[in-house]
Short mmCIF file of C-alpha atoms in Angstrom, two decimals:
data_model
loop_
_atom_site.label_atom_id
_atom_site.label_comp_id
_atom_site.label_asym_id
_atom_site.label_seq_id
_atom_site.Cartn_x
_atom_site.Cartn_y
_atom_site.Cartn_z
CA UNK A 1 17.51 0.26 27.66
CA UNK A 2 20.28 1.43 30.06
CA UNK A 3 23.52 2.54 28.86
CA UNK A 4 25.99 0.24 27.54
CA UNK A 5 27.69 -2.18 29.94
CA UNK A 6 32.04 -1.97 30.31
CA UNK A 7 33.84 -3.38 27.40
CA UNK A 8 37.19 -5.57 27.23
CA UNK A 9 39.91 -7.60 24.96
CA UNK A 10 38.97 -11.13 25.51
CA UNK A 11 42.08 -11.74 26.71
CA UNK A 12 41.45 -9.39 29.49
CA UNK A 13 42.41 -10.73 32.62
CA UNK A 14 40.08 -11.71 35.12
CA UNK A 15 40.65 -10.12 37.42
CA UNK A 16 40.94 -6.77 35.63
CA UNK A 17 37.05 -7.56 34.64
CA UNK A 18 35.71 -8.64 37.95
CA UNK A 19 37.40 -6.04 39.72
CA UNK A 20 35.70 -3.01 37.24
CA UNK A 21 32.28 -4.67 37.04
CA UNK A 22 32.02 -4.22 40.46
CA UNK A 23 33.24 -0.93 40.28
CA UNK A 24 30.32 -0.02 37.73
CA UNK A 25 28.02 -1.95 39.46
CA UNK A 26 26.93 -3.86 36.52
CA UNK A 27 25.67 -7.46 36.46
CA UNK A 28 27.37 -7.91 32.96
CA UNK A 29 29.90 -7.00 31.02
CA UNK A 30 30.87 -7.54 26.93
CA UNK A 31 33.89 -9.10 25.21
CA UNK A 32 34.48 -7.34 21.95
CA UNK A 33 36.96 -7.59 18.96
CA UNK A 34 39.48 -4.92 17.76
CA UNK A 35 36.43 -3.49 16.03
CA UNK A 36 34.50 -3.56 19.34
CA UNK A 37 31.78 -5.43 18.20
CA UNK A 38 30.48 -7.67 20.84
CA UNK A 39 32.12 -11.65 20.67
CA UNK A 40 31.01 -12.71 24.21
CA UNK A 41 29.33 -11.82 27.33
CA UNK A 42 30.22 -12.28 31.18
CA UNK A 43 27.51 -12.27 33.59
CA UNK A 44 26.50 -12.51 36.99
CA UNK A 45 26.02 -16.46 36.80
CA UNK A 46 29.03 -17.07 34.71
CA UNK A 47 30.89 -15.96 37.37
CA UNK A 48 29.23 -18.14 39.85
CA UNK A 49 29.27 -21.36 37.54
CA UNK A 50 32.61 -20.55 35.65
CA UNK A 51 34.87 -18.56 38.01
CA UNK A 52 34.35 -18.99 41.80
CA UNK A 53 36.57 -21.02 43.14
CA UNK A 54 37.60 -22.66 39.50
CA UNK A 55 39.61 -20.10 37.48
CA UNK A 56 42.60 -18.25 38.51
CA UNK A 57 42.38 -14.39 38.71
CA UNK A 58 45.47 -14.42 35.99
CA UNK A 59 43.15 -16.49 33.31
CA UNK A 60 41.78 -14.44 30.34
CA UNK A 61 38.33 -13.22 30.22
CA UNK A 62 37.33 -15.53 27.26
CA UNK A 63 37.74 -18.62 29.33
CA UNK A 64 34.61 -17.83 31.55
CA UNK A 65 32.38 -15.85 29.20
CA UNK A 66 29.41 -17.23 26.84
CA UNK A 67 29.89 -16.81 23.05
CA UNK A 68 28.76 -15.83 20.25
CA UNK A 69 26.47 -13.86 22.73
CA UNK A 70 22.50 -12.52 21.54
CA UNK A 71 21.91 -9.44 20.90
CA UNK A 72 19.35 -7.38 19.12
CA UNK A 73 19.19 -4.09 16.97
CA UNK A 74 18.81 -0.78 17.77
CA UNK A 75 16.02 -0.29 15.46
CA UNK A 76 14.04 -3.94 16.31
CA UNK A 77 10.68 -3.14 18.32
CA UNK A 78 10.39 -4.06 21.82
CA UNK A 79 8.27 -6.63 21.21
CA UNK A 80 11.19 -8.71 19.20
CA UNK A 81 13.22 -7.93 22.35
CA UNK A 82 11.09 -9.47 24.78
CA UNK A 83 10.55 -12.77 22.50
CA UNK A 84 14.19 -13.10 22.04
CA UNK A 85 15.00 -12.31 26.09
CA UNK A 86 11.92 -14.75 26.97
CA UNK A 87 12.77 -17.47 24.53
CA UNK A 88 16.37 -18.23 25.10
CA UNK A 89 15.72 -17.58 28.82
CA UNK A 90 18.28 -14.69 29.01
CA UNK A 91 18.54 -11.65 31.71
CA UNK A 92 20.94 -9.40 29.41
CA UNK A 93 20.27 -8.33 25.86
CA UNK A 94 22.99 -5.78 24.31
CA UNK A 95 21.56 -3.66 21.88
CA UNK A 96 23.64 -2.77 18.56
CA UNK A 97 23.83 -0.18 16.44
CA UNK A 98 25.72 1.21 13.38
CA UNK A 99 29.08 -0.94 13.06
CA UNK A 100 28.08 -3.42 15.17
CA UNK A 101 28.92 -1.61 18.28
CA UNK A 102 27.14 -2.40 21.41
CA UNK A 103 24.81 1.16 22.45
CA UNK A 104 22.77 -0.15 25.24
CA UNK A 105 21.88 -3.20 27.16
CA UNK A 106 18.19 -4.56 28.08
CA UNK A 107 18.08 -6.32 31.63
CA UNK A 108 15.34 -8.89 31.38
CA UNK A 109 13.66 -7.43 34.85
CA UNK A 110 13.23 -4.26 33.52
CA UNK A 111 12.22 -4.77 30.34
CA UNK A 112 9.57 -6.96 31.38
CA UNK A 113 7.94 -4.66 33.31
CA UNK A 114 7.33 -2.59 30.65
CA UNK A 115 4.90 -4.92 28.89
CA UNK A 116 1.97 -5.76 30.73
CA UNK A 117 1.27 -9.75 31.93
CA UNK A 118 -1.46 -10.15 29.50
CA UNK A 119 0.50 -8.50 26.50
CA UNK A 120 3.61 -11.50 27.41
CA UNK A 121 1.12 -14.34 26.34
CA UNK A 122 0.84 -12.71 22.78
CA UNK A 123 4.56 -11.62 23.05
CA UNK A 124 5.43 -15.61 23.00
CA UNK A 125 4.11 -16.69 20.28
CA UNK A 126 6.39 -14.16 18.33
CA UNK A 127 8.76 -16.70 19.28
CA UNK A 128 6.96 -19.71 17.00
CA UNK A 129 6.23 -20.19 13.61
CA UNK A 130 5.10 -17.87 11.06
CA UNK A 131 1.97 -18.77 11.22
CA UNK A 132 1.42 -18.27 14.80
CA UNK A 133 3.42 -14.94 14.24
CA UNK A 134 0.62 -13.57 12.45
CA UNK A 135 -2.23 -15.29 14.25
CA UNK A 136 -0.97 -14.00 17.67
CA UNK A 137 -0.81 -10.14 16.09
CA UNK A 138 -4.76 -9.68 16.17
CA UNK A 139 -4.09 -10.27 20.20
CA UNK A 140 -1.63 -8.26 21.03
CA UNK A 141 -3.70 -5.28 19.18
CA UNK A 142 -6.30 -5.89 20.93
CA UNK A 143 -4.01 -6.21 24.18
CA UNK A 144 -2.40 -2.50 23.39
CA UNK A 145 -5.80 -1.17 22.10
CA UNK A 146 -7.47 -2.14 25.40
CA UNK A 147 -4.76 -0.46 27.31
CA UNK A 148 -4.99 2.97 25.42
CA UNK A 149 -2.24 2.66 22.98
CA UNK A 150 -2.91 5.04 19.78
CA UNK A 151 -4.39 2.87 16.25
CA UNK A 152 -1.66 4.65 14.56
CA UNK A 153 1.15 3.21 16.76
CA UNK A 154 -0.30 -0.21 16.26
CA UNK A 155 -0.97 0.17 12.53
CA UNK A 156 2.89 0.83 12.73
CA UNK A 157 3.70 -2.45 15.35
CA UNK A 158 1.69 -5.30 12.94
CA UNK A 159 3.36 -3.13 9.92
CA UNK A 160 6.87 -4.35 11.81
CA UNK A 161 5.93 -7.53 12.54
CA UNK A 162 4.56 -8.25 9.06
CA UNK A 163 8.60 -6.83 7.55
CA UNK A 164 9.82 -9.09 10.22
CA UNK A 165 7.90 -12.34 8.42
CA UNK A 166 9.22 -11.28 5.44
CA UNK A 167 12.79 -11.29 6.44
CA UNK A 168 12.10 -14.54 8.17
CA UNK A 169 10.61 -16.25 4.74
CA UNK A 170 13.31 -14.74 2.41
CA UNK A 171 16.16 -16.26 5.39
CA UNK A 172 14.77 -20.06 5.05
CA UNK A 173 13.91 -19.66 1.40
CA UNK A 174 17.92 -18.60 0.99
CA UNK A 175 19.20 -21.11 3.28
CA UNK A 176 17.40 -23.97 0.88
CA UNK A 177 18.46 -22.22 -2.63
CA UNK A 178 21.45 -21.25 -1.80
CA UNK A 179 23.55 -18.06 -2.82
CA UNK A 180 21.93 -15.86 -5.55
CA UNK A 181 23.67 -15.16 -8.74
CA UNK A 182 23.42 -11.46 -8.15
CA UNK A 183 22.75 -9.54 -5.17
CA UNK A 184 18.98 -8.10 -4.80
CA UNK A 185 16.97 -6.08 -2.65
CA UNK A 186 13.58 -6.93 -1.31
CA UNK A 187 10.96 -4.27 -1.76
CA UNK A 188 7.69 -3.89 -0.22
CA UNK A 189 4.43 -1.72 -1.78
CA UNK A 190 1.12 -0.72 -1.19
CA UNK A 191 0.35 -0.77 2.19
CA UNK A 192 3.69 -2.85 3.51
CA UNK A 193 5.24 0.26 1.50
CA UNK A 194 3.74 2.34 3.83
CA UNK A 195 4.11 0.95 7.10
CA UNK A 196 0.13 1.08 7.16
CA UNK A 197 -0.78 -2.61 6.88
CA UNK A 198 -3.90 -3.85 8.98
CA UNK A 199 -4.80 -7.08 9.56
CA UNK A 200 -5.13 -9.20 6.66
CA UNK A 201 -2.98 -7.64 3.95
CA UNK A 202 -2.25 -9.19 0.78
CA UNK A 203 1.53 -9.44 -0.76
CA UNK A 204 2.80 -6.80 -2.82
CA UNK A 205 6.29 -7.36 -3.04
CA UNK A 206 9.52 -7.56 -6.07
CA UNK A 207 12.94 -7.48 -6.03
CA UNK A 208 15.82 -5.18 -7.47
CA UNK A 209 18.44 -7.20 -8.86
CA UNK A 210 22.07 -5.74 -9.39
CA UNK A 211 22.53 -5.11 -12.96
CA UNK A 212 23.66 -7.99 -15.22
CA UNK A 213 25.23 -8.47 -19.04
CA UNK A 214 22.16 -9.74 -21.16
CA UNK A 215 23.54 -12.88 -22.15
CA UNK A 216 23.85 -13.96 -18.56
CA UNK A 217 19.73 -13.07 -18.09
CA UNK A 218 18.69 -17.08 -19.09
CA UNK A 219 21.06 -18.32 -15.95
CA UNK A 220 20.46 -15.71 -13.67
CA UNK A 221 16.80 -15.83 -14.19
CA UNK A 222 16.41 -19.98 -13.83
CA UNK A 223 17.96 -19.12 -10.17
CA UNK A 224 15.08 -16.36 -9.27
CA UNK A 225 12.10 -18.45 -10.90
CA UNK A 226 11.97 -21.14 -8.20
CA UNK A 227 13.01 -19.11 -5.59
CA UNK A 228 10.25 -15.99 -6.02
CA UNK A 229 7.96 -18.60 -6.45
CA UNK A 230 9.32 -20.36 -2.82
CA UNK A 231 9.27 -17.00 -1.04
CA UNK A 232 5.78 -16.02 -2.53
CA UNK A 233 4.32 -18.99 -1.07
CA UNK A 234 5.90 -18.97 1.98
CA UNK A 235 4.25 -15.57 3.24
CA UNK A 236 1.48 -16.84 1.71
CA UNK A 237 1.80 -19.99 4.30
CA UNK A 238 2.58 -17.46 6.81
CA UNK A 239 -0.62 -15.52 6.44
CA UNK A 240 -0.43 -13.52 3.27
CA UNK A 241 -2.72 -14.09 0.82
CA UNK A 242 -1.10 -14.11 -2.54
CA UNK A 243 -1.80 -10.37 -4.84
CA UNK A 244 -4.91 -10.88 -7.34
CA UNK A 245 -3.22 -8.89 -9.76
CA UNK A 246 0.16 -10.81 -9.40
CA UNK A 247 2.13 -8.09 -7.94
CA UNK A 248 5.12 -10.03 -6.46
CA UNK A 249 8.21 -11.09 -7.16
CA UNK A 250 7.21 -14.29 -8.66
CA UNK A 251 5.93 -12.19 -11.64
CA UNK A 252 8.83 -11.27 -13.64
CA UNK A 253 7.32 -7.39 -14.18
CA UNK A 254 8.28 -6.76 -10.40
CA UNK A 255 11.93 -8.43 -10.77
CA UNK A 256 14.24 -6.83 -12.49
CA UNK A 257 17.29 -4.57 -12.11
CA UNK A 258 18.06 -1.11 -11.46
CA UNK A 259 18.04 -0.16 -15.16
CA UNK A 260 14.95 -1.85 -16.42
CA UNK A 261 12.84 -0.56 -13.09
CA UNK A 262 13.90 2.92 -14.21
CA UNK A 263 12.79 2.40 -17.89
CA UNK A 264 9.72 0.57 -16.77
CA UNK A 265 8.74 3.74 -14.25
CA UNK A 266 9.61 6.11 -18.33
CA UNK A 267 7.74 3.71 -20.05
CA UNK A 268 4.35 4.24 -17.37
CA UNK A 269 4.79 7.77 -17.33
CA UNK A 270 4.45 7.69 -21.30
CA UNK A 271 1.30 5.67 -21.43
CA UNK A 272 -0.08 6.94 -18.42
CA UNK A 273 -3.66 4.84 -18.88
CA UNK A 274 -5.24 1.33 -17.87
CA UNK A 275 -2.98 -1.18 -15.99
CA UNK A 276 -0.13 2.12 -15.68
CA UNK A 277 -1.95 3.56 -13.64
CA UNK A 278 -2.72 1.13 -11.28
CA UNK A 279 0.72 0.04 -11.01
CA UNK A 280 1.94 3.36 -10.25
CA UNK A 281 -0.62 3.79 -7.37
CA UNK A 282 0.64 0.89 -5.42
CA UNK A 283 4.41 0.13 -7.04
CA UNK A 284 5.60 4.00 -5.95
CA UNK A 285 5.40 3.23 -2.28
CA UNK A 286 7.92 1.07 -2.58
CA UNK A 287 10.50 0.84 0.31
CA UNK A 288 13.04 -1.87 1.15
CA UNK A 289 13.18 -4.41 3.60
CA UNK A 290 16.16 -6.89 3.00
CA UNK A 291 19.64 -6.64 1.15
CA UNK A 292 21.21 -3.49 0.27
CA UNK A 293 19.17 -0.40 0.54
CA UNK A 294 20.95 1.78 -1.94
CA UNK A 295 18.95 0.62 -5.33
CA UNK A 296 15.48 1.07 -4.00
CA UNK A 297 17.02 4.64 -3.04
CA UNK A 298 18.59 5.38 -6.78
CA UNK A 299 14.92 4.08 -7.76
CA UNK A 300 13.63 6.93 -5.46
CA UNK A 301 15.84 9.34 -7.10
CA UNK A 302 15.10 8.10 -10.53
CA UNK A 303 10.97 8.50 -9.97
CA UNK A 304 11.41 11.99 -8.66
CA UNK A 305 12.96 13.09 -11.89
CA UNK A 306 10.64 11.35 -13.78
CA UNK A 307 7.57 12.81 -11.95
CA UNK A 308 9.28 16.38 -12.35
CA UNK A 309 9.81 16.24 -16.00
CA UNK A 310 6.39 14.68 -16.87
CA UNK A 311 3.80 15.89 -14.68
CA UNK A 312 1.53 14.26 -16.88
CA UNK A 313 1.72 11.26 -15.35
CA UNK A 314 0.44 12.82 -11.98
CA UNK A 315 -2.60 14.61 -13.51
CA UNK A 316 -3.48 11.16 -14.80
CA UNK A 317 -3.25 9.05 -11.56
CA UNK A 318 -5.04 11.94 -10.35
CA UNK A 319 -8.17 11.66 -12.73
CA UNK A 320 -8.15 7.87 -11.86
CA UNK A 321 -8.07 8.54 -8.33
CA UNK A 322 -11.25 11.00 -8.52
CA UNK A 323 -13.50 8.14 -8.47
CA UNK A 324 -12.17 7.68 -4.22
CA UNK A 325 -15.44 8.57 -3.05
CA UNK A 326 -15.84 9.13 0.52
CA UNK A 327 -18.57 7.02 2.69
CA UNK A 328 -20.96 9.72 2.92
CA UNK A 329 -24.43 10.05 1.57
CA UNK A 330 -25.71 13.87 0.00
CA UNK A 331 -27.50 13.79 3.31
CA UNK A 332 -24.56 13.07 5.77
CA UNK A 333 -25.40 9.65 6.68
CA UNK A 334 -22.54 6.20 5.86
CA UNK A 335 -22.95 4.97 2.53
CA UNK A 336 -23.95 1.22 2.15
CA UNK A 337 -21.19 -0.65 0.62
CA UNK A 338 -22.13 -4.15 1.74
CA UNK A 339 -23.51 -6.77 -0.50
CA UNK A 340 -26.62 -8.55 0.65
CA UNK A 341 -28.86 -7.09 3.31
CA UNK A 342 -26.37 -5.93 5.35
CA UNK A 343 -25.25 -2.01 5.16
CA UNK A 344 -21.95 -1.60 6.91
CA UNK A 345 -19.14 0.85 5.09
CA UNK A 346 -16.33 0.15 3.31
CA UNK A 347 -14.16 2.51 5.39
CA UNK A 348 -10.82 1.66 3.57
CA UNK A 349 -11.77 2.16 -0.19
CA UNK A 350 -14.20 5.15 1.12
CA UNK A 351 -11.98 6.62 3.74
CA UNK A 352 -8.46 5.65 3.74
CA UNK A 353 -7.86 5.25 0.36
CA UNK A 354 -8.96 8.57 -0.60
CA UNK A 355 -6.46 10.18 1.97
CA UNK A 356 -3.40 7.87 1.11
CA UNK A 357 -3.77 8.74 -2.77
CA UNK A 358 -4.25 12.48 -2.35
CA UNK A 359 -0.96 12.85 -0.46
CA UNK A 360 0.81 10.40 -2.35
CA UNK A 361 0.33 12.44 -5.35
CA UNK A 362 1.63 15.86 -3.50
CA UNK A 363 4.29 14.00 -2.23
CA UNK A 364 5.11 12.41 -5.34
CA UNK A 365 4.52 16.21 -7.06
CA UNK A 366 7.38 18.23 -4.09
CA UNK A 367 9.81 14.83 -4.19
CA UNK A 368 9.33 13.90 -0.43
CA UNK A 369 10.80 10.22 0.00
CA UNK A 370 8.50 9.42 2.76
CA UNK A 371 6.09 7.11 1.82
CA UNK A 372 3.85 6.77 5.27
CA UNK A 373 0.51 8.99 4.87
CA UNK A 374 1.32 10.65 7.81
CA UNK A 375 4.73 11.39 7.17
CA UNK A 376 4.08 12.75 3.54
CA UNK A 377 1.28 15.06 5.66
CA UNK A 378 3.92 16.32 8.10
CA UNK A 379 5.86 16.76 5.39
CA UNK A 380 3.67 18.59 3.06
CA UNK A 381 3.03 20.71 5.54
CA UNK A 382 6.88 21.57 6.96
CA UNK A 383 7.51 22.44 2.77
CA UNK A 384 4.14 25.02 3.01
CA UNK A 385 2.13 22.52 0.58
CA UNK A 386 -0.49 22.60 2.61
CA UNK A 387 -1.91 24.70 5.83
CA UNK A 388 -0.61 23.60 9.62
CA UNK A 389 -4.24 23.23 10.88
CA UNK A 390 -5.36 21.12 7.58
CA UNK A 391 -2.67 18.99 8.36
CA UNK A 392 -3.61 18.36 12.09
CA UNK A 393 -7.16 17.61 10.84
CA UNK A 394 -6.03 14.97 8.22
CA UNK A 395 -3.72 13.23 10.80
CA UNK A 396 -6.53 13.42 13.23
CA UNK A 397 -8.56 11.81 10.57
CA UNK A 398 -6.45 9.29 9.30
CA UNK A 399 -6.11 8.56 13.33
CA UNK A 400 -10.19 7.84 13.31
CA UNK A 401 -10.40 6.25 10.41
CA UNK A 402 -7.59 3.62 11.10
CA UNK A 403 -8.73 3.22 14.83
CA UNK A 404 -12.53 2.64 13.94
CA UNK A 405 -11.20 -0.31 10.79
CA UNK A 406 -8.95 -1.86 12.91
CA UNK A 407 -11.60 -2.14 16.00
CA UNK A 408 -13.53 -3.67 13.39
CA UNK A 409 -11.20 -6.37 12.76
CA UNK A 410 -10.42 -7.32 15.73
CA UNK A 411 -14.09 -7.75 16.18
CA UNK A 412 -14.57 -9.89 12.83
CA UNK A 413 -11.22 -11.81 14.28
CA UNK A 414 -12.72 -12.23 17.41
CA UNK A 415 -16.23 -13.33 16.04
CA UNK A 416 -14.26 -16.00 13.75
CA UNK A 417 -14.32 -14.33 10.77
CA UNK A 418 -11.70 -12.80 8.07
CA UNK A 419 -10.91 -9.14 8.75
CA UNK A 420 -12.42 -7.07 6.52
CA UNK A 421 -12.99 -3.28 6.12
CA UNK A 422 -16.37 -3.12 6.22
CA UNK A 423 -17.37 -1.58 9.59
CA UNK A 424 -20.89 -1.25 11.15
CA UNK A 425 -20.94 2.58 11.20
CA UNK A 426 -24.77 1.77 13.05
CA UNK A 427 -23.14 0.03 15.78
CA UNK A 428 -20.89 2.96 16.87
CA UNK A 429 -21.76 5.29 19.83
CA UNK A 430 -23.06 8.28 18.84
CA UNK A 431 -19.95 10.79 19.77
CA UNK A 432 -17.90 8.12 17.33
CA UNK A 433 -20.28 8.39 14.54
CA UNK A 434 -20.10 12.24 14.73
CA UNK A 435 -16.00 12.34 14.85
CA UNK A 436 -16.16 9.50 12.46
CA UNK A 437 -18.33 12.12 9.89
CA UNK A 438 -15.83 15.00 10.54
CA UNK A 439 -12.90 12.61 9.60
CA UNK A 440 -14.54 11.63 6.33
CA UNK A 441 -15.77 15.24 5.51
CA UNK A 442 -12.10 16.09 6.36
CA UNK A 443 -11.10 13.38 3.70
CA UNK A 444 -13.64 14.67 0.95
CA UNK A 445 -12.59 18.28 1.36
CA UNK A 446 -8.82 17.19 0.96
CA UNK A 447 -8.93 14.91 -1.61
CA UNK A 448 -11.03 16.90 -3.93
CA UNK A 449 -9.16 19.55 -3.62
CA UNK A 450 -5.41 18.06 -4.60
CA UNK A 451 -7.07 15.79 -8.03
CA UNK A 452 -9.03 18.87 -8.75
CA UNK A 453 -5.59 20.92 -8.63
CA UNK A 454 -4.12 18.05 -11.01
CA UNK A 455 -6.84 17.33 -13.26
CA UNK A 456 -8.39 21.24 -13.42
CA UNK A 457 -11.71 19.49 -12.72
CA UNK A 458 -12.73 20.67 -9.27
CA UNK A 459 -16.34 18.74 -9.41
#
């Protein structure tokens, strides 16, 4: 983006406005409030249509200029950028940041030619239904992957897009219910959690709900019933499949408030067996994504205390977690996880997984609130938890591992079938299998290590 364009009252004379934007040389300027938030925008062809030879230089700068004007968010991706300048036809798009303030501006030339003609196709369809939203994903991957753009960095773009759905659902499901009895924040976990999603990710989703007297729970809850169940189905209409093992907001375990989230973490850390333990693997990932992100950070907070005062807890997800095997054979060769004749490798349960849950538990052991893999690594590794060079070999192998699943899928996609993460090790060239091997031994040699420091048992 270039810097932000000049600013004015608008009741700013006209001729005060015309007179500086040609001074700065810029082919648009902002109308903003006492706050200096932007409330309008003059440009280059609202002069021509609104002013020339029409308005006197004396009339006020709110009489030519379009309003409410678009605009996007300093932290939105580029992609949401382009679909927003391409779909409402516009050649300036301020950017905002905290306060509302306008930080940059995106000219529509420009911008474009950052994104390459054959990404734009995919890029417009960002612009359509949810549906199509996540149907045109698998294409611009494969777009960005054929152009040399990292796994990782795409991992991170459908991760985005898929937040960006969700904030889309929850929007339409509100606009039809109405305004909630208490305020709530959306939270995302598992993979969403992470910002690690691939193609084809289920839900894993609940909601924090601002604390409530207990006689007011039978009201407040007839609100949330229909309305988890509306936004559950929604991303399930938009493209993700609904959790086997109910983990959404829908289900009453994963809505609550503040309080009873903080008593349900106690009461897991105090059983610490059976369906515990697979909640805590995939509920403490949580992050938020809509409404106020302050509870989901006390819930942070709380969990870290937690985890320090019973480490128990932690040795016991990490005894569960010992059976992540890597996809390796005795003899070095990919293990054969397919049903049927086929023998391709599950490179998510026997690669990924393995990774994610061994530094989620050091993470989750030192109180780091990241809760991306690679984040927790660099991380782990800026505290002294673990060795500079192991920590460039994990990231390198979390780097194969998520390029050679997600090459995968976008085969299966492009073959017509649902994205999996079963991957034809056999098919790879021979310098992939290789680094492929390295990555996983990389991955055994980690993960054995941190549950064997939990559990004692190093075998």
């Amino acid at each position: 983006m270039s810097p932000a364009p000049p600013c004015f009252a608008a009741d700013t004379p006209l001729a005060q406005v015309l007179a500086d934007m040609a001074a700065a040389r810029a082919s648009a300027v902002l109308a903003v409030d006492g706050d200096a938030r932007p409330v309008g925008i003059l440009t280059e062809q609202d002069i021509a249509r609104r002013v020339a030879f029409r308005l006197s230089p004396e009339a006020p700068l709110h009489a030519a200029m379009t309003a409410p004007v678009t605009t996007c968010a300093e932290d939105a991706g580029l992609w949401q950028a382009v679909a927003v300048l391409r779909a409402g036809h516009l050649r300036h798009l301020p950017v905002i940041g905290a306060g509302g303030r306008c930080i940059g501006m995106l000219h529509r030339a420009e911008t474009l030619a950052a994104v390459s003609g054959r990404l734009l196709l995919h890029l417009d369809a960002l612009s359509g239904d949810d549906a199509a939203v996540k149907q045109a994903q698998a294409g611009m991957a494969a777009a960005l992957l054929a152009e040399g753009v990292p796994a990782r960095d795409l991992v991170g773009l459908v991760s985005g897009i898929n937040i960006d759905l969700h904030r889309r659902v929850l929007d339409r499901v509100l606009a039809t219910h109405g305004t909630p009895p208490v305020p709530f924040t959306l939270v995302v976990m598992g993979s969403a959690g992470r910002g690690e999603s691939l193609l084809r990710p289920d839900q894993d989703n609940g909601l924090i709900l601002a604390d409530y007297p207990d006689a007011e729970h039978d009201r407040i809850d007839v609100w949330f019933r229909p309305m988890t169940a509306a936004l559950n189905d929604g991303l399930a209409t938009a493209g993700f499949p609904l959790c086997p093992g109910g983990i959404m907001a829908l289900n009453p375990l994963w809505r609550k408030t503040l309080p009873q989230w903080c008593r349900q973490f106690d009461h897991w850390a105090r059983r610490r067996s059976g369906a515990a333990l697979l909640f805590s693997d995939i509920a403490f990932d949580f992050r938020a994504v809509a409404g106020d992100a302050a509870p989901a950070a006390a819930l942070r907070a709380h969990l870290s205390r937690l985890l320090s005062a019973s480490p128990a807890l932690l040795a016991a997800m990490a005894a569960q977690n010992q059976g992540l095997t890597v996809g390796l054979t005795l003899w070095g060769g990919f293990t054969d996880d397919e049903p049927g004749p086929g023998t391709r490798t599950d490179l998510k349960l026997h690669g990924l997984m393995p990774l994610v849950a061994a530094a989620r538990l050091l993470a989750l052991r030192d109180g780091i609130a990241e809760t991306g893999t690679i984040a927790r690594i660099d991380a782990l590794a800026r505290h002294g938890a673990i060795a500079a060079r192991e920590a460039a070999a994990l990231a390198d192998a979390f780097d194969r591992l998520v390029d050679t699943v997600l090459r995968q899928q976008l085969s299966d996609h492009a073959a017509g079938l649902q994205p999996g993460s079963l991957v034809d090790t056999g098919a790879l060239p021979k310098p992939a299998r290789t680094a492929l091997r390295d990555a996983l031994r990389a991955v055994r040699s980690f993960s054995r290590g941190v549950f064997g420091s939990f559990t004692g048992q190093l075998w």
